[in-house]
């Protein structure tokens, strides 16, 4: 998998002591469904003051910019508590407070995550508890609530790299809990609970706030960027790492800009999107086709036509996603790769209902579920969070971080 921290801007190799440092962390693990890499950039850390996994802080203290260290297996294993049997509760289905949200009734779904406040009054959980739990098995009169961390008892590998150094420390007296930042409310949530499919697709999951045909919404061209420059560059780099040189590529749900600049000498890039003018303005495309996948989810290409398919910041708009994923698999050659990337931004009125109800890492689980349903193999997920927002971005100063990048990919093997 790609290492987004391999090339820091400052490549000075001599170690420096004291002050603060910026670090890039990579957490690797595997579930029964896929390989996973979680990447997190954390600035202004202090090896002497902050709470580090094992001796990682001490190790980074003596390293120069661009140098890295892998935490011991014991330190990585200590990032989250071990799974405990007492953390799995057998409750009546009525224990879930469906009326907790004033604006809407919340129905529990197997495999999904909710704040513990939904089961307040059980196992000492208090009202207002925002820590997450997972609904495991769910039957008519029985609910299994798993309070364990979703990474519990997975074999974890943790690496960190010094990205920059500062001559002085932070201007505050807080202590940063590195393990907490690496693992809270995210990593692990994309994997299935004990191998069972998550209930993503019931309860009006594919409905949308704006049910009108997309041809109306996309009638006028929009030459705007939906993600900031840092996120776009990271997506381009990921495509460059996943898509082989000389590939024939389908840019699915394309527009005026593709993110395939880092793909080496592609044979051709073919675009399929909603707006003819946007597609005509895209300099990467050798040809283009206008089609609403929510009306006809098939693809107008012969089986085995492409070496790779990329879909950027659009999967959340598909109202027949399973059919589209099956169509993508059909147009791929054996060994071909399908890469789906997204962030935490979208047109909410056009996104399917379930997308808005999920946490970011659950959304990776939803996309992973589509890959599994369509029969893709060698699956992987990737997350990248915390990078600084570009100084010239319209939201610079209001948002500290660049838009996060999430990705899922898999291969056709037959």
C-alpha positions as semicolon CSV with decimal commas, in nm:
position;residue;x (nm);y (nm);z (nm)
1;X;0,000;0,000;0,000
2;X;0,101;0,360;-0,054
3;X;0,299;0,550;0,212
4;X;0,183;0,914;0,194
5;X;0,459;1,025;0,432
6;X;0,754;0,890;0,232
7;X;0,862;1,228;0,092
8;X;0,852;1,508;0,351
9;X;0,914;1,857;0,219
10;X;1,224;1,898;0,438
11;X;1,463;1,608;0,387
12;X;1,727;1,702;0,643
13;X;1,859;1,374;0,781
14;X;2,052;1,488;1,090
15;X;1,873;1,421;1,420
16;X;1,768;1,716;1,636
17;X;1,677;1,712;2,001
18;X;1,415;1,915;2,183
19;X;1,127;2,121;2,054
20;X;0,822;1,974;1,884
21;X;0,780;1,763;1,575
22;X;0,520;1,685;1,310
23;X;0,470;1,313;1,254
24;X;0,296;1,091;1,004
25;X;0,157;0,764;1,141
26;X;0,062;0,448;0,950
27;X;-0,145;0,180;1,117
28;X;-0,170;-0,147;0,922
29;X;-0,403;-0,435;1,004
30;X;-0,614;-0,697;0,833
31;X;-0,969;-0,820;0,873
32;X;-1,131;-1,130;0,726
33;X;-1,243;-0,916;0,432
34;X;-0,949;-0,691;0,343
35;X;-0,614;-0,531;0,419
36;X;-0,631;-0,189;0,582
37;X;-0,399;0,108;0,618
38;X;-0,489;0,411;0,830
39;X;-0,269;0,721;0,790
40;X;-0,283;1,018;1,026
41;X;-0,076;1,338;1,030
42;X;-0,031;1,497;1,374
43;X;0,153;1,830;1,415
44;X;0,334;1,981;1,711
45;X;0,393;1,668;1,914
46;X;0,636;1,661;2,205
47;X;0,820;1,337;2,282
48;X;0,877;1,436;2,646
49;X;0,527;1,558;2,727
50;X;0,280;1,360;2,519
51;X;0,154;1,005;2,580
52;X;0,309;0,775;2,321
53;X;0,260;0,403;2,246
54;X;0,554;0,224;2,405
55;X;0,889;0,388;2,334
56;X;0,780;0,546;2,005
57;X;0,814;0,900;2,133
58;X;1,163;0,839;2,263
59;X;1,263;0,682;1,933
60;X;1,133;0,975;1,725
61;X;1,306;1,223;1,955
62;X;1,641;1,115;1,815
63;X;1,544;1,104;1,447
64;X;1,582;1,360;1,173
65;X;1,321;1,478;0,925
66;X;1,229;1,198;0,686
67;X;1,338;0,923;0,922
68;X;1,093;0,677;1,074
69;X;1,051;0,410;1,336
70;X;0,827;0,106;1,374
71;X;0,675;0,054;1,717
72;X;0,726;-0,277;1,891
73;X;0,456;-0,540;1,857
74;X;0,374;-0,489;2,224
75;X;0,334;-0,113;2,179
76;X;0,112;-0,161;1,874
77;X;-0,097;-0,421;2,056
78;X;-0,147;-0,174;2,340
79;X;-0,313;0,088;2,119
80;X;-0,656;-0,047;2,215
81;X;-0,772;-0,269;2,503
82;X;-0,800;-0,641;2,440
83;X;-1,144;-0,777;2,368
84;X;-1,337;-0,872;2,679
85;X;-1,630;-1,109;2,694
86;X;-1,800;-0,881;2,946
87;X;-1,797;-0,611;2,677
88;X;-2,051;-0,804;2,471
89;X;-2,399;-0,750;2,617
90;X;-2,711;-0,959;2,553
91;X;-3,001;-0,714;2,571
92;X;-3,368;-0,713;2,484
93;X;-3,425;-0,532;2,155
94;X;-3,630;-0,276;2,346
95;X;-3,314;-0,165;2,530
96;X;-3,222;0,049;2,228
97;X;-3,380;0,391;2,276
98;X;-3,521;0,454;1,928
99;X;-3,664;0,790;2,033
100;X;-3,340;0,937;2,166
101;X;-3,302;1,170;1,866
102;X;-3,572;1,434;1,876
103;X;-3,574;1,497;1,502
104;X;-3,603;1,137;1,387
105;X;-3,658;0,783;1,508
106;X;-3,342;0,571;1,493
107;X;-3,374;0,201;1,421
108;X;-3,077;-0,018;1,516
109;X;-2,912;-0,207;1,229
110;X;-2,687;-0,511;1,269
111;X;-2,319;-0,428;1,234
112;X;-2,363;-0,051;1,270
113;X;-2,225;0,189;1,532
114;X;-2,414;0,417;1,770
115;X;-2,334;0,631;2,076
116;X;-2,368;0,430;2,395
117;X;-2,638;0,671;2,512
118;X;-2,879;0,467;2,299
119;X;-2,849;0,184;2,554
120;X;-2,813;0,400;2,865
121;X;-2,917;0,225;3,184
122;X;-2,745;-0,101;3,095
123;X;-2,397;-0,213;3,208
124;X;-2,352;0,115;3,395
125;X;-2,386;0,327;3,079
126;X;-2,507;0,678;3,152
127;X;-2,728;0,907;2,946
128;X;-2,517;1,130;2,726
129;X;-2,233;0,876;2,685
130;X;-2,089;0,946;2,338
131;X;-1,850;0,653;2,320
132;X;-1,953;0,421;2,040
133;X;-2,076;0,065;2,055
134;X;-2,163;-0,177;1,779
135;X;-2,489;-0,357;1,729
136;X;-2,387;-0,715;1,658
137;X;-2,662;-0,970;1,614
138;X;-3,010;-0,822;1,601
139;X;-3,326;-1,028;1,620
140;X;-3,688;-0,946;1,688
141;X;-3,651;-0,954;2,066
142;X;-3,271;-0,969;2,114
143;X;-2,987;-0,723;2,058
144;X;-2,616;-0,792;2,102
145;X;-2,426;-0,476;2,196
146;X;-2,048;-0,496;2,153
147;X;-1,868;-0,235;2,363
148;X;-1,521;-0,353;2,261
149;X;-1,305;-0,141;2,032
150;X;-1,345;-0,263;1,670
151;X;-0,965;-0,306;1,648
152;X;-0,954;-0,524;1,960
153;X;-0,743;-0,839;1,912
154;X;-0,644;-0,755;1,555
155;X;-0,270;-0,774;1,493
156;X;-0,160;-0,413;1,451
157;X;0,153;-0,268;1,294
158;X;0,236;0,095;1,373
159;X;0,497;0,307;1,198
160;X;0,576;0,676;1,241
161;X;0,790;0,920;1,045
162;X;0,921;1,265;1,140
163;X;0,779;1,509;0,886
164;X;0,908;1,837;1,030
165;X;1,073;1,977;1,342
166;X;1,011;2,295;1,539
167;X;1,267;2,477;1,752
168;X;1,023;2,516;2,042
169;X;0,732;2,329;2,191
170;X;0,359;2,402;2,202
171;X;0,223;2,709;2,378
172;X;-0,006;2,511;2,606
173;X;0,016;2,267;2,894
174;X;-0,193;1,982;2,748
175;X;-0,067;1,628;2,695
176;X;-0,165;1,460;2,368
177;X;-0,276;1,096;2,386
178;X;-0,133;0,960;2,059
179;X;-0,301;0,618;2,084
180;X;-0,640;0,781;2,136
181;X;-0,602;1,005;1,830
182;X;-0,494;0,710;1,617
183;X;-0,783;0,483;1,708
184;X;-1,083;0,690;1,825
185;X;-1,416;0,681;1,637
186;X;-1,279;0,537;1,316
187;X;-1,023;0,266;1,243
188;X;-1,177;-0,080;1,259
189;X;-1,531;0,034;1,190
190;X;-1,508;-0,065;0,822
191;X;-1,468;-0,437;0,900
192;X;-1,765;-0,668;0,948
193;X;-1,866;-0,784;1,294
194;X;-1,748;-1,144;1,328
195;X;-1,764;-1,187;0,951
196;X;-2,136;-1,113;0,928
197;X;-2,258;-0,869;0,660
198;X;-2,357;-0,530;0,798
199;X;-2,716;-0,418;0,748
200;X;-2,656;-0,116;0,527
201;X;-2,938;-0,160;0,279
202;X;-3,271;-0,178;0,465
203;X;-3,496;0,099;0,593
204;X;-3,498;0,322;0,285
205;X;-3,120;0,324;0,258
206;X;-3,120;0,411;-0,112
207;X;-3,374;0,691;-0,095
208;X;-3,266;1,051;-0,146
209;X;-3,389;1,385;-0,017
210;X;-3,410;1,509;-0,378
211;X;-3,573;1,229;-0,578
212;X;-3,573;1,418;-0,910
213;X;-3,374;1,274;-1,198
214;X;-3,007;1,365;-1,190
215;X;-3,024;1,501;-1,545
216;X;-3,194;1,811;-1,398
217;X;-2,941;1,856;-1,117
218;X;-2,641;1,818;-1,348
219;X;-2,787;2,005;-1,648
220;X;-2,557;2,306;-1,601
221;X;-2,181;2,246;-1,595
222;X;-2,006;2,299;-1,262
223;X;-1,638;2,378;-1,309
224;X;-1,564;2,370;-0,937
225;X;-1,343;2,157;-0,718
226;X;-1,535;1,951;-0,465
227;X;-1,221;1,869;-0,261
228;X;-0,924;2,083;-0,163
229;X;-0,593;2,071;-0,350
230;X;-0,420;1,850;-0,092
231;X;-0,693;1,585;-0,103
232;X;-0,699;1,593;-0,483
233;X;-0,322;1,545;-0,498
234;X;-0,339;1,252;-0,257
235;X;-0,614;1,087;-0,462
236;X;-0,406;1,133;-0,778
237;X;-0,107;0,975;-0,604
238;X;-0,319;0,682;-0,488
239;X;-0,444;0,619;-0,841
240;X;-0,085;0,636;-0,961
241;X;0,009;0,366;-0,710
242;X;-0,290;0,138;-0,780
243;X;-0,323;0,163;-1,159
244;X;-0,045;0,000;-1,362
245;X;0,146;0,179;-1,641
246;X;-0,010;0,158;-1,986
247;X;-0,359;0,082;-1,851
248;X;-0,680;0,151;-2,036
249;X;-0,879;0,338;-1,771
250;X;-1,248;0,413;-1,728
251;X;-1,306;0,734;-1,531
252;X;-1,649;0,649;-1,390
253;X;-1,883;0,936;-1,298
254;X;-1,631;1,173;-1,452
255;X;-1,651;1,549;-1,500
256;X;-1,430;1,838;-1,614
257;X;-1,126;1,714;-1,423
258;X;-0,992;1,363;-1,375
259;X;-0,750;1,275;-1,098
260;X;-0,537;1,042;-1,307
261;X;-0,233;1,263;-1,366
262;X;-0,003;1,024;-1,176
263;X;-0,101;0,717;-1,380
264;X;0,200;0,635;-1,592
265;X;0,148;0,647;-1,972
266;X;-0,214;0,525;-1,979
267;X;-0,321;0,371;-2,307
268;X;-0,639;0,581;-2,289
269;X;-0,871;0,739;-2,033
270;X;-1,240;0,705;-2,117
271;X;-1,493;0,916;-1,927
272;X;-1,853;0,842;-1,834
273;X;-2,041;1,122;-1,664
274;X;-2,354;1,334;-1,646
275;X;-2,266;1,662;-1,818
276;X;-2,147;1,673;-2,181
277;X;-1,978;2,013;-2,146
278;X;-1,781;1,909;-1,837
279;X;-1,664;1,594;-2,013
280;X;-1,566;1,794;-2,324
281;X;-1,357;2,026;-2,105
282;X;-1,161;1,737;-1,950
283;X;-0,818;1,726;-2,117
284;X;-0,741;1,375;-1,989
285;X;-1,023;1,204;-2,175
286;X;-0,971;1,033;-2,510
287;X;-1,349;0,993;-2,542
288;X;-1,655;1,037;-2,325
289;X;-2,011;0,913;-2,284
290;X;-2,303;1,081;-2,108
291;X;-2,513;0,842;-1,899
292;X;-2,720;0,850;-1,581
293;X;-2,623;0,536;-1,392
294;X;-2,925;0,580;-1,167
295;X;-3,150;0,529;-1,469
296;X;-2,944;0,259;-1,642
297;X;-2,672;0,106;-1,422
298;X;-2,515;-0,097;-1,702
299;X;-2,204;0,019;-1,884
300;X;-2,188;0,067;-2,264
301;X;-1,860;-0,119;-2,307
302;X;-1,763;-0,471;-2,407
303;X;-1,666;-0,721;-2,137
304;X;-1,297;-0,700;-2,051
305;X;-1,252;-0,354;-2,204
306;X;-1,050;-0,192;-1,925
307;X;-0,746;-0,255;-1,708
308;X;-0,869;-0,015;-1,440
309;X;-1,177;0,178;-1,333
310;X;-1,164;0,480;-1,103
311;X;-1,457;0,649;-0,930
312;X;-1,386;0,973;-0,743
313;X;-1,612;1,137;-0,482
314;X;-1,929;1,003;-0,644
315;X;-2,016;0,657;-0,511
316;X;-2,254;0,807;-0,255
317;X;-2,490;0,921;-0,533
318;X;-2,560;0,575;-0,677
319;X;-2,915;0,454;-0,616
320;X;-2,840;0,113;-0,772
321;X;-2,483;0,067;-0,648
322;X;-2,475;-0,312;-0,648
323;X;-2,574;-0,324;-1,016
324;X;-2,309;-0,064;-1,104
325;X;-2,035;-0,255;-0,919
326;X;-2,132;-0,574;-1,102
327;X;-2,121;-0,385;-1,433
328;X;-1,774;-0,252;-1,349
329;X;-1,648;-0,602;-1,275
330;X;-1,779;-0,718;-1,614
331;X;-1,594;-0,449;-1,813
332;X;-1,266;-0,515;-1,633
333;X;-1,012;-0,759;-1,772
334;X;-0,894;-1,039;-1,539
335;X;-0,644;-0,878;-1,304
336;X;-0,805;-0,536;-1,351
337;X;-0,849;-0,302;-1,056
338;X;-1,145;-0,092;-0,944
339;X;-1,057;0,201;-0,713
340;X;-1,321;0,407;-0,533
341;X;-1,222;0,723;-0,345
342;X;-1,431;0,967;-0,144
343;X;-1,413;1,220;0,137
344;X;-1,654;1,358;0,395
345;X;-1,812;1,613;0,159
346;X;-2,104;1,564;-0,080
347;X;-2,426;1,713;-0,212
348;X;-2,646;1,592;0,078
349;X;-2,976;1,613;-0,110
350;X;-2,841;1,379;-0,379
351;X;-2,655;1,132;-0,157
352;X;-2,837;0,813;-0,063
353;X;-2,996;0,826;0,281
354;X;-2,770;0,568;0,444
355;X;-2,456;0,765;0,352
356;X;-2,558;1,057;0,570
357;X;-2,632;0,826;0,865
358;X;-2,288;0,663;0,874
359;X;-1,958;0,756;1,033
360;X;-1,671;0,806;0,787
361;X;-1,512;0,468;0,847
362;X;-1,850;0,295;0,826
363;X;-1,878;0,445;0,478
364;X;-1,564;0,255;0,386
365;X;-1,742;-0,053;0,517
366;X;-2,041;0,018;0,294
367;X;-1,820;0,051;-0,015
368;X;-1,627;-0,260;0,089
369;X;-1,959;-0,444;0,114
370;X;-2,036;-0,350;-0,247
371;X;-1,700;-0,490;-0,359
372;X;-1,772;-0,813;-0,173
373;X;-2,122;-0,844;-0,319
374;X;-1,987;-0,795;-0,672
375;X;-1,723;-1,067;-0,631
376;X;-1,404;-0,861;-0,626
377;X;-1,092;-1,009;-0,465
378;X;-0,775;-0,891;-0,285
379;X;-0,964;-0,603;-0,124
380;X;-0,801;-0,312;0,055
381;X;-0,905;0,007;0,230
382;X;-0,704;0,323;0,290
383;X;-0,759;0,635;0,497
384;X;-0,557;0,956;0,518
385;X;-0,648;1,228;0,767
386;X;-0,505;1,532;0,937
387;X;-0,291;1,688;0,664
388;X;-0,273;2,070;0,678
389;X;-0,523;2,258;0,467
390;X;-0,364;2,450;0,176
391;X;-0,291;2,811;0,272
392;X;-0,468;2,942;-0,039
393;X;-0,781;2,731;0,012
394;X;-1,108;2,924;0,059
395;X;-1,159;2,745;0,392
396;X;-0,805;2,804;0,521
397;X;-0,829;2,954;0,868
398;X;-1,175;2,811;0,922
399;X;-1,080;2,444;0,879
400;X;-0,749;2,321;1,016
401;X;-0,723;2,005;0,811
402;X;-0,736;1,912;0,446
403;X;-1,032;1,705;0,337
404;X;-0,978;1,343;0,446
405;X;-0,925;1,078;0,181
406;X;-1,088;0,736;0,199
407;X;-1,041;0,462;-0,058
408;X;-1,144;0,104;-0,126
409;X;-1,014;-0,109;-0,411
410;X;-1,024;-0,462;-0,538
411;X;-0,944;-0,681;-0,839
412;X;-1,124;-0,899;-1,082
413;X;-0,947;-1,236;-1,059
414;X;-1,136;-1,454;-1,312
